[in-house]
JSON list of C-alpha atoms in Angstrom, two decimals:
[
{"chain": "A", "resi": 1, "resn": "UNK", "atom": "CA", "xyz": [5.84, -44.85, 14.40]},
{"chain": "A", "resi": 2, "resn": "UNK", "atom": "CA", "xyz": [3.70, -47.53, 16.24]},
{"chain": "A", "resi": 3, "resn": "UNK", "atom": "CA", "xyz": [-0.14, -47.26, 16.25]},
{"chain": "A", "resi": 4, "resn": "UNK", "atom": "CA", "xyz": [-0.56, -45.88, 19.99]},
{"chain": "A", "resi": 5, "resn": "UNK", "atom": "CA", "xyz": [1.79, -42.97, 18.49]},
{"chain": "A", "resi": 6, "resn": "UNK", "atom": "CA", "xyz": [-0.94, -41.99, 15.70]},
{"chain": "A", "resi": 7, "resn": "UNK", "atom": "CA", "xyz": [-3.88, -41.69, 18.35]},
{"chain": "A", "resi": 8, "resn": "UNK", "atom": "CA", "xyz": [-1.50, -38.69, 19.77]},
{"chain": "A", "resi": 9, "resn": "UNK", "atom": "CA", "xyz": [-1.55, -36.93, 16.29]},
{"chain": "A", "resi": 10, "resn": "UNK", "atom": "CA", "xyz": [-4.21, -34.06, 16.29]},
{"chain": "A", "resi": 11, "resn": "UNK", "atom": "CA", "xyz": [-5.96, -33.50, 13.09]},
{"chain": "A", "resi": 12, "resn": "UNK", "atom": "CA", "xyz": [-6.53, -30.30, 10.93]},
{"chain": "A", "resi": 13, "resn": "UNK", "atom": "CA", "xyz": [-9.45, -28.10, 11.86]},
{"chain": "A", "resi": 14, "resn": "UNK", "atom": "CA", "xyz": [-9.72, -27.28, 8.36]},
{"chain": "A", "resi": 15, "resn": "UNK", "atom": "CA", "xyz": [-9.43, -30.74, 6.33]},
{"chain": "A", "resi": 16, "resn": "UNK", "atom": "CA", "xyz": [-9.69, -33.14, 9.21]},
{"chain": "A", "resi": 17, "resn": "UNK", "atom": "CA", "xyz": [-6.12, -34.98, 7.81]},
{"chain": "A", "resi": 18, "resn": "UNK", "atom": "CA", "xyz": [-3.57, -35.34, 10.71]},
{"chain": "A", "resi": 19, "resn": "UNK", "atom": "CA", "xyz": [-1.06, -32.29, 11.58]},
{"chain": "A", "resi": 20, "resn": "UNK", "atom": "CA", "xyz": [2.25, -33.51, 11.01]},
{"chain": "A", "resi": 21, "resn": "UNK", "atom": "CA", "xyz": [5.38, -32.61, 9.74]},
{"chain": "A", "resi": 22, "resn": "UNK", "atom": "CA", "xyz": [5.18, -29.08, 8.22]},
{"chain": "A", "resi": 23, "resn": "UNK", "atom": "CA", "xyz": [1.84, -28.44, 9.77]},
{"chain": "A", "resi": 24, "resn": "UNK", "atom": "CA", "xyz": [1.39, -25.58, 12.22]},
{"chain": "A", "resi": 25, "resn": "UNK", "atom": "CA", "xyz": [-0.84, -25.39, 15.58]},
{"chain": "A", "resi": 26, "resn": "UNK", "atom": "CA", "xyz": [-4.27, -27.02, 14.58]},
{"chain": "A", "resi": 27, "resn": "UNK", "atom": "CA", "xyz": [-3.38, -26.76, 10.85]},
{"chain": "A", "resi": 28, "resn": "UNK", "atom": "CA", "xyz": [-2.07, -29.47, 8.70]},
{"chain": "A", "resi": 29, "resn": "UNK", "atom": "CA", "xyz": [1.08, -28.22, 6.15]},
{"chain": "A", "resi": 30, "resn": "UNK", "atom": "CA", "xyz": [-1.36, -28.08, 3.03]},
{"chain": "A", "resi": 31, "resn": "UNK", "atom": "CA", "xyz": [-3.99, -25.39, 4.95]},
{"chain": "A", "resi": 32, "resn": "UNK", "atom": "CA", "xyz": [-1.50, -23.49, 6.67]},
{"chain": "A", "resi": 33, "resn": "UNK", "atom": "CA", "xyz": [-0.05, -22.98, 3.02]},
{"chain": "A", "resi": 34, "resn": "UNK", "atom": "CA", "xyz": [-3.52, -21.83, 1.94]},
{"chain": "A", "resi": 35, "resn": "UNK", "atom": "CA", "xyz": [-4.49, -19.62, 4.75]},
{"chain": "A", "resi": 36, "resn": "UNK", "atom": "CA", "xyz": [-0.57, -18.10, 4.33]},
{"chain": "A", "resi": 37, "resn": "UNK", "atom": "CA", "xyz": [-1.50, -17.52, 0.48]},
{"chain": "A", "resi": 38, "resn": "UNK", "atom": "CA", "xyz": [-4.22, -15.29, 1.34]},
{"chain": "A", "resi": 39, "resn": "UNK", "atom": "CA", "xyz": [-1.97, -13.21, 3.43]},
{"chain": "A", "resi": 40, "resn": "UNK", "atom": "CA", "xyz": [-2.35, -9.37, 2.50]},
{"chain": "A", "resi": 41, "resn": "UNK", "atom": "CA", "xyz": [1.30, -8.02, 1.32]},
{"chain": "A", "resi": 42, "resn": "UNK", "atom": "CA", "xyz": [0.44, -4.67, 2.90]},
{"chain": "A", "resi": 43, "resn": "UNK", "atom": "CA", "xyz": [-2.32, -5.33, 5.85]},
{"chain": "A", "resi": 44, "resn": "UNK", "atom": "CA", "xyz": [-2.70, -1.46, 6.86]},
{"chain": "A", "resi": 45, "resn": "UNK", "atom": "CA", "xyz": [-5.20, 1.09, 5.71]},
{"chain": "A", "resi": 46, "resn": "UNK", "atom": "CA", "xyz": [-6.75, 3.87, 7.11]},
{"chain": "A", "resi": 47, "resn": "UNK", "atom": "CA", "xyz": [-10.61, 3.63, 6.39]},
{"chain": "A", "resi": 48, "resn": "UNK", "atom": "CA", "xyz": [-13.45, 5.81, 6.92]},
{"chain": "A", "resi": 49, "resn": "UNK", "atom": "CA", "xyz": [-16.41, 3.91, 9.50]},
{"chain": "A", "resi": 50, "resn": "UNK", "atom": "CA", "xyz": [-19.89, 4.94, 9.36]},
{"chain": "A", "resi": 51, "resn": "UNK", "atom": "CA", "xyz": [-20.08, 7.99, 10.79]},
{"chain": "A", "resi": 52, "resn": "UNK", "atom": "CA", "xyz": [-17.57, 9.27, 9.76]},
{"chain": "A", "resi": 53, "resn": "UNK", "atom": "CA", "xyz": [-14.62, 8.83, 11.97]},
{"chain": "A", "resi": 54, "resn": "UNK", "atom": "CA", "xyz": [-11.04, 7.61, 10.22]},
{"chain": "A", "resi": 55, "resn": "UNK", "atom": "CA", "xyz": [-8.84, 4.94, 12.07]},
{"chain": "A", "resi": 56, "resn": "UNK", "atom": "CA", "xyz": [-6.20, 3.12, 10.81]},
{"chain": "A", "resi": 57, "resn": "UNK", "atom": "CA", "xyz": [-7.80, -0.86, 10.27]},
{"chain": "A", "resi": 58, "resn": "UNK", "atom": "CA", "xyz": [-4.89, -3.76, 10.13]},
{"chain": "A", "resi": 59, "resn": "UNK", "atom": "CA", "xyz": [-5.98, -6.73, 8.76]},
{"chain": "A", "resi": 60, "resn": "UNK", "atom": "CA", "xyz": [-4.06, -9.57, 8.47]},
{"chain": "A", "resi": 61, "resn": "UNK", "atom": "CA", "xyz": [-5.41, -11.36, 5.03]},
{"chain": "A", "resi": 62, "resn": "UNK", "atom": "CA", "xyz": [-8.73, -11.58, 2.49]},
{"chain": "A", "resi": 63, "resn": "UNK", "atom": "CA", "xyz": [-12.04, -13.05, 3.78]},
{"chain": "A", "resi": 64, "resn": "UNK", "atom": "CA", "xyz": [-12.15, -15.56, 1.52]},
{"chain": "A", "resi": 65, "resn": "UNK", "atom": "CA", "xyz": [-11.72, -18.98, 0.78]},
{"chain": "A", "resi": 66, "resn": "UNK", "atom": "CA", "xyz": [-9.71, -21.01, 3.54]},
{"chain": "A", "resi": 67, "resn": "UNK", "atom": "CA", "xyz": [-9.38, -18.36, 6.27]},
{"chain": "A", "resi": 68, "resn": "UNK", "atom": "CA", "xyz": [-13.52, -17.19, 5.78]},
{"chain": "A", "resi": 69, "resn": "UNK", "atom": "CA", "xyz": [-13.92, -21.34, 6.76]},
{"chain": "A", "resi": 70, "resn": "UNK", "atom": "CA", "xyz": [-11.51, -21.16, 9.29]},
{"chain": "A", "resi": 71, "resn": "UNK", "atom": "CA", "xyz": [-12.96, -17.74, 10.99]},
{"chain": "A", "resi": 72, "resn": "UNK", "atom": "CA", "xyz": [-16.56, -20.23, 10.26]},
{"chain": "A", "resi": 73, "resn": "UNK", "atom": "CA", "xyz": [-14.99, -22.79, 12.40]},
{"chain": "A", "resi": 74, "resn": "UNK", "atom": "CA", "xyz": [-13.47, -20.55, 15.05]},
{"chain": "A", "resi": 75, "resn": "UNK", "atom": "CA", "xyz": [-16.96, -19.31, 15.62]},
{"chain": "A", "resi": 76, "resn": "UNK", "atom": "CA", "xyz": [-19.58, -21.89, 15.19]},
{"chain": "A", "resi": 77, "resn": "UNK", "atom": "CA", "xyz": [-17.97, -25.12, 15.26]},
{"chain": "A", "resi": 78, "resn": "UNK", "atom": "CA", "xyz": [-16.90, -24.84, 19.16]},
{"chain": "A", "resi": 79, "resn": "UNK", "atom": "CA", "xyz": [-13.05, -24.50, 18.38]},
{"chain": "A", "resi": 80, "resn": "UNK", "atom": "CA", "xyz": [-10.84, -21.98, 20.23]},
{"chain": "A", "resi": 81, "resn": "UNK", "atom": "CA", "xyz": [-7.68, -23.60, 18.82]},
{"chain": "A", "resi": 82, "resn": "UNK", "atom": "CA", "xyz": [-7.88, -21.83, 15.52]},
{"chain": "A", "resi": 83, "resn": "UNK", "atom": "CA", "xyz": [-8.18, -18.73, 17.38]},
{"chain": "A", "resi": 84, "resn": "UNK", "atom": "CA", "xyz": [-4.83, -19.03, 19.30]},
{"chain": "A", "resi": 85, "resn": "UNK", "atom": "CA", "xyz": [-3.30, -19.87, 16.09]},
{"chain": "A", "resi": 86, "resn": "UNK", "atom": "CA", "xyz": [-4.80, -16.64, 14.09]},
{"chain": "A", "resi": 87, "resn": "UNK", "atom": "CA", "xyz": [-4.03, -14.51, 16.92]},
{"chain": "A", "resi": 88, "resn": "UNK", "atom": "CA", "xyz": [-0.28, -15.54, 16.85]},
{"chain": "A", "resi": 89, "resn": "UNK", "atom": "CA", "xyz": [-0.27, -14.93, 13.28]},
{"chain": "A", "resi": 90, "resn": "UNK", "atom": "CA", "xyz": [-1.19, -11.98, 13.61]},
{"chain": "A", "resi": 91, "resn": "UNK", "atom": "CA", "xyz": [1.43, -10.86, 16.62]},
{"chain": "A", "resi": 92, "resn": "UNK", "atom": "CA", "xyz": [4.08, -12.18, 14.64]},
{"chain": "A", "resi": 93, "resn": "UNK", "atom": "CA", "xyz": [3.00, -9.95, 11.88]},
{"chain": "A", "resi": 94, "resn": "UNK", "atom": "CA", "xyz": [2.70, -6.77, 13.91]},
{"chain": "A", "resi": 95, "resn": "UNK", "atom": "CA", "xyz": [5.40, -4.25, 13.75]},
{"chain": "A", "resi": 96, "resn": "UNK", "atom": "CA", "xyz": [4.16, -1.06, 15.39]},
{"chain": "A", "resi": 97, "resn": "UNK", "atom": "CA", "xyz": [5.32, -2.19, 18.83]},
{"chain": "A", "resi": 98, "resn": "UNK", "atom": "CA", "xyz": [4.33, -3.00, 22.36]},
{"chain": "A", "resi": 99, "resn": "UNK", "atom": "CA", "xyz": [3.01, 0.19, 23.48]},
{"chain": "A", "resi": 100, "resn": "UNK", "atom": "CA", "xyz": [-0.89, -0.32, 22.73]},
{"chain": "A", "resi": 101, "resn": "UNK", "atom": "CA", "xyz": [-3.63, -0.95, 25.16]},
{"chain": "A", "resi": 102, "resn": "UNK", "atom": "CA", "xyz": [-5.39, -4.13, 22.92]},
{"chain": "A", "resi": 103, "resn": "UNK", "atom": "CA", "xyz": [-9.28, -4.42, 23.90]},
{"chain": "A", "resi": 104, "resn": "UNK", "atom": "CA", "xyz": [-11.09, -7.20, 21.97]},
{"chain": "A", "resi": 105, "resn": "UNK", "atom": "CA", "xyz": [-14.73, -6.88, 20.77]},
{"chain": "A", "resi": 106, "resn": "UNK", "atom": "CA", "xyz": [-16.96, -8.28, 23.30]},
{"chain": "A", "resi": 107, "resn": "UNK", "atom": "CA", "xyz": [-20.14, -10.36, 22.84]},
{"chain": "A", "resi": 108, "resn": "UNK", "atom": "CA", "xyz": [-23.39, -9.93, 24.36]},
{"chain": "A", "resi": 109, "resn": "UNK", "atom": "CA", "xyz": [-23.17, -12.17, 27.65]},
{"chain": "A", "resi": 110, "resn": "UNK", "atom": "CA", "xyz": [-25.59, -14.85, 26.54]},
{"chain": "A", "resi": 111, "resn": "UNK", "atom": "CA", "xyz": [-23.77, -14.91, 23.28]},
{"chain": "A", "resi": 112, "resn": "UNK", "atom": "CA", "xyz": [-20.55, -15.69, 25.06]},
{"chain": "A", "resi": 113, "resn": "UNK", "atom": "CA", "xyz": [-22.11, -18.48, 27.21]},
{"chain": "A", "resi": 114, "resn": "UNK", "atom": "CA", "xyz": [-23.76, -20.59, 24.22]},
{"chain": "A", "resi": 115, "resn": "UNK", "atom": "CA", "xyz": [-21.12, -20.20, 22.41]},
{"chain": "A", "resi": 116, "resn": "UNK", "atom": "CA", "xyz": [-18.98, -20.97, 25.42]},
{"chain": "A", "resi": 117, "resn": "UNK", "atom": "CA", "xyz": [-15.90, -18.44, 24.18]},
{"chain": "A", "resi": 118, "resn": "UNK", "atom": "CA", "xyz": [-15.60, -14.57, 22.92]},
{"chain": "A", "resi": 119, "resn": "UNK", "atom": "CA", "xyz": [-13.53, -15.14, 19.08]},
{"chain": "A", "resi": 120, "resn": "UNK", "atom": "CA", "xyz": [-12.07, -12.07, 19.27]},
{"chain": "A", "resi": 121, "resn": "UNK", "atom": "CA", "xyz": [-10.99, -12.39, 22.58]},
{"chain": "A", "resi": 122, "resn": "UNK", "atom": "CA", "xyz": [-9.09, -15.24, 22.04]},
{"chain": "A", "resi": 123, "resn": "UNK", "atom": "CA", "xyz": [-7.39, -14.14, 19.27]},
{"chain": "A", "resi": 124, "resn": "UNK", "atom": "CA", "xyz": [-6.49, -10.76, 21.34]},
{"chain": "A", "resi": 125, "resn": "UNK", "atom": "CA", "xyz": [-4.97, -12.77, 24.13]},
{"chain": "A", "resi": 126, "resn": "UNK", "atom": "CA", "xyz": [-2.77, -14.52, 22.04]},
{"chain": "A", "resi": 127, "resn": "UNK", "atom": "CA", "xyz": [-1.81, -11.25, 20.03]},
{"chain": "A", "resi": 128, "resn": "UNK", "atom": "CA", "xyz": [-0.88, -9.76, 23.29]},
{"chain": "A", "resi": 129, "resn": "UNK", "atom": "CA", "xyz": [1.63, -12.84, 24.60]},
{"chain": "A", "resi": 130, "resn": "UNK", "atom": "CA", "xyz": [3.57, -12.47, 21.13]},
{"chain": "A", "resi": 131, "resn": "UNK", "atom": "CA", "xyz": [3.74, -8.51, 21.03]},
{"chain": "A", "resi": 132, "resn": "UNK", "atom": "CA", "xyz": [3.79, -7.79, 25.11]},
{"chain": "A", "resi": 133, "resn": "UNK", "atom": "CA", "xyz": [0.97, -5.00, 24.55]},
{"chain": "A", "resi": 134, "resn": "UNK", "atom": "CA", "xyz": [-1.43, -4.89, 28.06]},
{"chain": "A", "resi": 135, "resn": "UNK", "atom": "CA", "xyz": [-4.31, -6.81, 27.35]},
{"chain": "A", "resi": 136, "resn": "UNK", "atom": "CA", "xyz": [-7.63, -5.22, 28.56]},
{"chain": "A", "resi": 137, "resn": "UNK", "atom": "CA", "xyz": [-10.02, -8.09, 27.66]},
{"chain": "A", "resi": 138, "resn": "UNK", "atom": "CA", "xyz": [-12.82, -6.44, 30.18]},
{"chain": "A", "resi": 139, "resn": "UNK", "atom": "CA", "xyz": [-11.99, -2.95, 28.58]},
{"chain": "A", "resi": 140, "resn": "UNK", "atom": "CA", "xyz": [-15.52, -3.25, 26.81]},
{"chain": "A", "resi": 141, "resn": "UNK", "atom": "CA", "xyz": [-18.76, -4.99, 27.32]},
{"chain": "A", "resi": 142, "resn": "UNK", "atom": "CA", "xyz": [-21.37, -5.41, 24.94]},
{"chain": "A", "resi": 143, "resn": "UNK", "atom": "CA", "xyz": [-24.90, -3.79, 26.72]},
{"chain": "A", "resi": 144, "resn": "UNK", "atom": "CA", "xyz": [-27.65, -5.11, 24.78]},
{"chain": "A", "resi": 145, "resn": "UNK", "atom": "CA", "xyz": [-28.17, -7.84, 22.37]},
{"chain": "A", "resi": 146, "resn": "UNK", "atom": "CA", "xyz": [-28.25, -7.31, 18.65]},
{"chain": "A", "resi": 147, "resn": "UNK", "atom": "CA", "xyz": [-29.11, -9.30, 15.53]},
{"chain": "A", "resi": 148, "resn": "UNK", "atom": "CA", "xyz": [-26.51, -11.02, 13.87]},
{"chain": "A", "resi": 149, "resn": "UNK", "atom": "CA", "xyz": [-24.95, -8.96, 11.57]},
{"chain": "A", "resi": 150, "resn": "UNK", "atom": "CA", "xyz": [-24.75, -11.45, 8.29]},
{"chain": "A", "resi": 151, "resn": "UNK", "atom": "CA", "xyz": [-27.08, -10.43, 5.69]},
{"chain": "A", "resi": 152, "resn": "UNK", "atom": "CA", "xyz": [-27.80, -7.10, 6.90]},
{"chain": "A", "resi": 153, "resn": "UNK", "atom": "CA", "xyz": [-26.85, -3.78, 4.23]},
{"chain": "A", "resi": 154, "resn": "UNK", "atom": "CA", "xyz": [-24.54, -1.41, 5.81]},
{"chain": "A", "resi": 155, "resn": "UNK", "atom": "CA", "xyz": [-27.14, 0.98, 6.91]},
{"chain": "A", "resi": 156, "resn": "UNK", "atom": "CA", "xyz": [-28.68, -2.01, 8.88]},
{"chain": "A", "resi": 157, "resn": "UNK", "atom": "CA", "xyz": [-25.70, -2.81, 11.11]},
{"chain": "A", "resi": 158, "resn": "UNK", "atom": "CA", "xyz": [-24.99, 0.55, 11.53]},
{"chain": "A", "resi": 159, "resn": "UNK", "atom": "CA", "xyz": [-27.90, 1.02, 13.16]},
{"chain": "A", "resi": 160, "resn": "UNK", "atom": "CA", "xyz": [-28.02, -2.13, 14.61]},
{"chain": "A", "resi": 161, "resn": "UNK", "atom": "CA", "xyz": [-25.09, -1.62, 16.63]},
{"chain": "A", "resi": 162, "resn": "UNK", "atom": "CA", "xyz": [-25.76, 1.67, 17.51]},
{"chain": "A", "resi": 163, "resn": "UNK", "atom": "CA", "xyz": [-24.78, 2.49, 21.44]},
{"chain": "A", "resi": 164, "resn": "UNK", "atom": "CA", "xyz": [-23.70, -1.44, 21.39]},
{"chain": "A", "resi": 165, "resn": "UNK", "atom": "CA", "xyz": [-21.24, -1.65, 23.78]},
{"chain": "A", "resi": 166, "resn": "UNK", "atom": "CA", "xyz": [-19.61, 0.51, 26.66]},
{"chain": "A", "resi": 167, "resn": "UNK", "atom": "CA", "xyz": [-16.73, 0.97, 28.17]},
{"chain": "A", "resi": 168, "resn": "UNK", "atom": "CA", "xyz": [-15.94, -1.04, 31.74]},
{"chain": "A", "resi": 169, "resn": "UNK", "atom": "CA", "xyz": [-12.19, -0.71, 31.69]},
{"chain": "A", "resi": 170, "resn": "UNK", "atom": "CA", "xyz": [-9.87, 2.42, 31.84]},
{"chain": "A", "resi": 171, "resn": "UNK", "atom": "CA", "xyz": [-7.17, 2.04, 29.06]},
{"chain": "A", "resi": 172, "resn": "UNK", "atom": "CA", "xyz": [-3.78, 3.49, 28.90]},
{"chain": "A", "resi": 173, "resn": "UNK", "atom": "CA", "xyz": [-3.31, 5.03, 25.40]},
{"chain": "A", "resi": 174, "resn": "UNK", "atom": "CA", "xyz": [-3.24, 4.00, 22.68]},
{"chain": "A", "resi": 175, "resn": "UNK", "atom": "CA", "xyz": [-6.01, 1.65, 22.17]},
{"chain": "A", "resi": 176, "resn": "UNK", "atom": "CA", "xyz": [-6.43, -0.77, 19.92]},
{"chain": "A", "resi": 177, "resn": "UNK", "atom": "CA", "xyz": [-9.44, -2.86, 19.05]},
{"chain": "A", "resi": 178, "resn": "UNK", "atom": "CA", "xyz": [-9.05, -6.43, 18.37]},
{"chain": "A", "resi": 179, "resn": "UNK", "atom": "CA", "xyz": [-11.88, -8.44, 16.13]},
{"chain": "A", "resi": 180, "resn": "UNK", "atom": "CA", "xyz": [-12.12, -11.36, 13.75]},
{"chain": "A", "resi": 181, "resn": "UNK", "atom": "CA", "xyz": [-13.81, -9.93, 10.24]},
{"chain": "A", "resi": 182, "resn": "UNK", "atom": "CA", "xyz": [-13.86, -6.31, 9.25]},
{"chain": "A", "resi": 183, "resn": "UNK", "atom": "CA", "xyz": [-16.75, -5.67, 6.55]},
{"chain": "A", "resi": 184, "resn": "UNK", "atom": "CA", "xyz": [-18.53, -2.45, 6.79]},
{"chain": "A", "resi": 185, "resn": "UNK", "atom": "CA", "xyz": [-17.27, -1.29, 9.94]},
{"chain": "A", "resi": 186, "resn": "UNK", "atom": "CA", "xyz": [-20.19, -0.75, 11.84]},
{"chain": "A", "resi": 187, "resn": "UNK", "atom": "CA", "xyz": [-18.85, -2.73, 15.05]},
{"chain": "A", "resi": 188, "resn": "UNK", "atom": "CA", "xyz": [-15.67, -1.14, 15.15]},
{"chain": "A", "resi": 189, "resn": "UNK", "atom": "CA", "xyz": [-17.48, 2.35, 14.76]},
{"chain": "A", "resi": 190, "resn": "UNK", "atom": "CA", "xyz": [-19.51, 1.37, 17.69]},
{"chain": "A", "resi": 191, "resn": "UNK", "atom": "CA", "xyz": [-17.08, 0.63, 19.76]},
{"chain": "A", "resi": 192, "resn": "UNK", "atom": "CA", "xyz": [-14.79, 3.76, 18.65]},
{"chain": "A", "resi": 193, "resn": "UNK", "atom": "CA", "xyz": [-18.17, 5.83, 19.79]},
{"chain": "A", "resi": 194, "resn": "UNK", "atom": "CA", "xyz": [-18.17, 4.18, 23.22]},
{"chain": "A", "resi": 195, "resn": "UNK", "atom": "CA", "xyz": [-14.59, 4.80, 24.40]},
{"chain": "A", "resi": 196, "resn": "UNK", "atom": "CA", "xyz": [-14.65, 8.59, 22.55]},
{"chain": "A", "resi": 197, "resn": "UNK", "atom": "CA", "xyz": [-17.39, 9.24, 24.40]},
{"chain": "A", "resi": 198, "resn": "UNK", "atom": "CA", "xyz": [-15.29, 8.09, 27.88]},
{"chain": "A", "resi": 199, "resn": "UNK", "atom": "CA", "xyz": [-12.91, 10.24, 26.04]},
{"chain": "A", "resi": 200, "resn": "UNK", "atom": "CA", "xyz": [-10.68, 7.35, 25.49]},
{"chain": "A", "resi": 201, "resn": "UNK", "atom": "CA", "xyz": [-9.62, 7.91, 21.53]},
{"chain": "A", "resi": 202, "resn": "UNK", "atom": "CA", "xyz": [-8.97, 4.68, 19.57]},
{"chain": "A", "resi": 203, "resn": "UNK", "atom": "CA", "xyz": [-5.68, 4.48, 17.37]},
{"chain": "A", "resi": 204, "resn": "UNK", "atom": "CA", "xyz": [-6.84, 1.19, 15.20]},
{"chain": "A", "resi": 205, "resn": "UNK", "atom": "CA", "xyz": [-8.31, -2.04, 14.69]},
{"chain": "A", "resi": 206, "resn": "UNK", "atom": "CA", "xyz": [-6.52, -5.00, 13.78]},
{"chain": "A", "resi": 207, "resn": "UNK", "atom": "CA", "xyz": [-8.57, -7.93, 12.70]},
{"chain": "A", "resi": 208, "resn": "UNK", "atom": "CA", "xyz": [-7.70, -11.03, 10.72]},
{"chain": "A", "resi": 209, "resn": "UNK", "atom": "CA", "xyz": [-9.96, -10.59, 7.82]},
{"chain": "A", "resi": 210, "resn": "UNK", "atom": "CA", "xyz": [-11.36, -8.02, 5.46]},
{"chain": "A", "resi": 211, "resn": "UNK", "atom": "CA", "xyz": [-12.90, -8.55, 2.18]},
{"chain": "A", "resi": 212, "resn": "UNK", "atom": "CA", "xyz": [-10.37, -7.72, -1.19]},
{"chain": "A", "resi": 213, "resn": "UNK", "atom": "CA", "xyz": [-13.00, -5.44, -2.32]},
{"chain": "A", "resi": 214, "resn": "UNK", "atom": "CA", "xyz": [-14.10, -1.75, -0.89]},
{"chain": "A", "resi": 215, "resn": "UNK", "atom": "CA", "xyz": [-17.80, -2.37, 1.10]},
{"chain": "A", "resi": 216, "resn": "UNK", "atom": "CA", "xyz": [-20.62, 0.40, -0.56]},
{"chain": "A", "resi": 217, "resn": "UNK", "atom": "CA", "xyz": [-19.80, 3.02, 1.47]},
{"chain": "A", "resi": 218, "resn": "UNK", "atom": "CA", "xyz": [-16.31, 2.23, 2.58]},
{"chain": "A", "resi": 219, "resn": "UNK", "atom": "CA", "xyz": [-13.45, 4.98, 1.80]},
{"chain": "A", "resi": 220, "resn": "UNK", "atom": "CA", "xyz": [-9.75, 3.66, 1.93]},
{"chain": "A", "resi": 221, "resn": "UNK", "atom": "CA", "xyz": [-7.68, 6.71, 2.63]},
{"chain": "A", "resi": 222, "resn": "UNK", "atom": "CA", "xyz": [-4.11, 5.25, 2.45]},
{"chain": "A", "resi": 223, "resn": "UNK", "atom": "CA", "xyz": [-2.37, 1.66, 2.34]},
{"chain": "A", "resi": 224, "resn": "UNK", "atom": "CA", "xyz": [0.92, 1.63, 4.19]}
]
C-alpha cells in the first residue's frame, strides 16, 4: 500500500485508529467487537411507560460502555455515520418483518438545525432500507421545546415531555417508534399519547440502547 492509499483510509469514530481489515462502516475491527459484546441475547420486552400504557420496547444492546460513547458521538460530536451503522445493526437484527409503519422520534426544530441532524431519524432510515418497513420520518413532530432530559428523575421527564410531540403523518398500522436510548420511558410514552389520541395505536419501540438494570418505576412484563 503506497502513502496516497492511507489518506483514503477513514478512521474509527470511536478510537480514532484507521478502519481496515475486519472493521465495519465507521468502526475499526477492535470497537465493532466491543459494541457487538454488548449486544443483548434477547433484545425484546414488554415494559410498562409512565402512565401506564404497556408496549413491547426492542432494544438492540446495554447503554454502557462503548455503545453509551458511540450514541455520545452520534449526538454531540456532529457524526451521522455512526447512526447509519447502528441503524443497520439493528435491521439486520430485526425479525418481526416488513409490515410496520417505523416513525422516528423527532426533535424540536431548532434542536434539529444546531445540531444539523435528527439521531433517531437516521438510524430509522437506515432500519427501514434493511427491513423494507415504510418509513414515515414526518409521522411526528416535536411542538414545543423541552429541557434536556439527562439528569432529570423519572417524574421530571415525565412531565417534561408531557403533550411533546404530535402527530403530522397518517400511518398505516402497525407503528413502530424508532429512538436512540430508552431509560425511563417518558419520550416514548409521549409519543404513544400523541398518535392514541389520533387514534393511531403504537405496537413498539425499538431503540439501540437501554440500561441492564430496571429504571425506579419501570415494570418488565416479559422477555421474548
Amino acid at each position: 500500500m503506497g502513502w496516497l492509499d492511507w489518506l483514503w483510509i477513514p478512521s474509527c469514530s470511536l478510537c480514532q485508529r484507521p478502519v481496515r481489515q475486519g472493521g465495519q462502516g465507521c468502526f475499526c475491527r477492535d470497537c465493532r467487537r466491543q459494541l457487538q459484546e454488548l449486544r443483548y441475547p434477547t433484545w425484546g420486552s414488554r415494559v410498562v411507560l409512565p402512565g401506564g400504557q404497556a408496549v413491547q420496547v426492542y432494544a438492540w444492546g446495554k447503554y454502557e460502555g462503548s455503545l453509551k460513547q458511540a450514541l455520545r458521538r452520534l449526538k454531540y460530536d456532529r457524526q451521522p455515520q455512526i447512526g447509519h451503522i447502528l441503524g443497520e445493526w439493528l435491521g439486520a437484527a430485526w425479525s418481526w418483518g416488513r409490515h410496520w409503519s417505523v416513525v422516528p422520534i423527532p426533535l424540536h426544530p431548532e434542536k434539529q438545525k444546531q445540531r444539523g441532524y435528527n439521531q433517531a431519524e437516521l438510524i430509522s432510515e437506515r432500519f427501514c432500507q434493511v427491513t423494507g418497513c415504510r418509513h414515515l420520518p414526518q409521522g411526528l413532530q416535536r411542538q414545543r421545546a423541552t429541557t434536556p432530559q439527562y439528569g432529570l428523575t423519572a417524574g421530571q421527564r415525565q412531565q417534561n415531555l408531557e403533550q411533546a410531540f404530535q402527530v403530522r403523518a397518517q400511518p398505516s398500522f402497525p407503528v413502530l417508534l424508532v429512538d436512540d436510548i430508552f431509560t425511563t420511558g417518558a419520550t416514548i410514552a409521549s409519543a404513544c399519547q400523541a398518535l392514541n389520541q389520533a387514534g393511531i395505536p403504537v405496537a413498539g419501540a425499538v431503540v439501540v440502547a437501554r440500561p441492564s438494570f430496571v429504571l425506579p418505576g419501570q415494570v418488565a412484563i416479559d422477555v421474548f
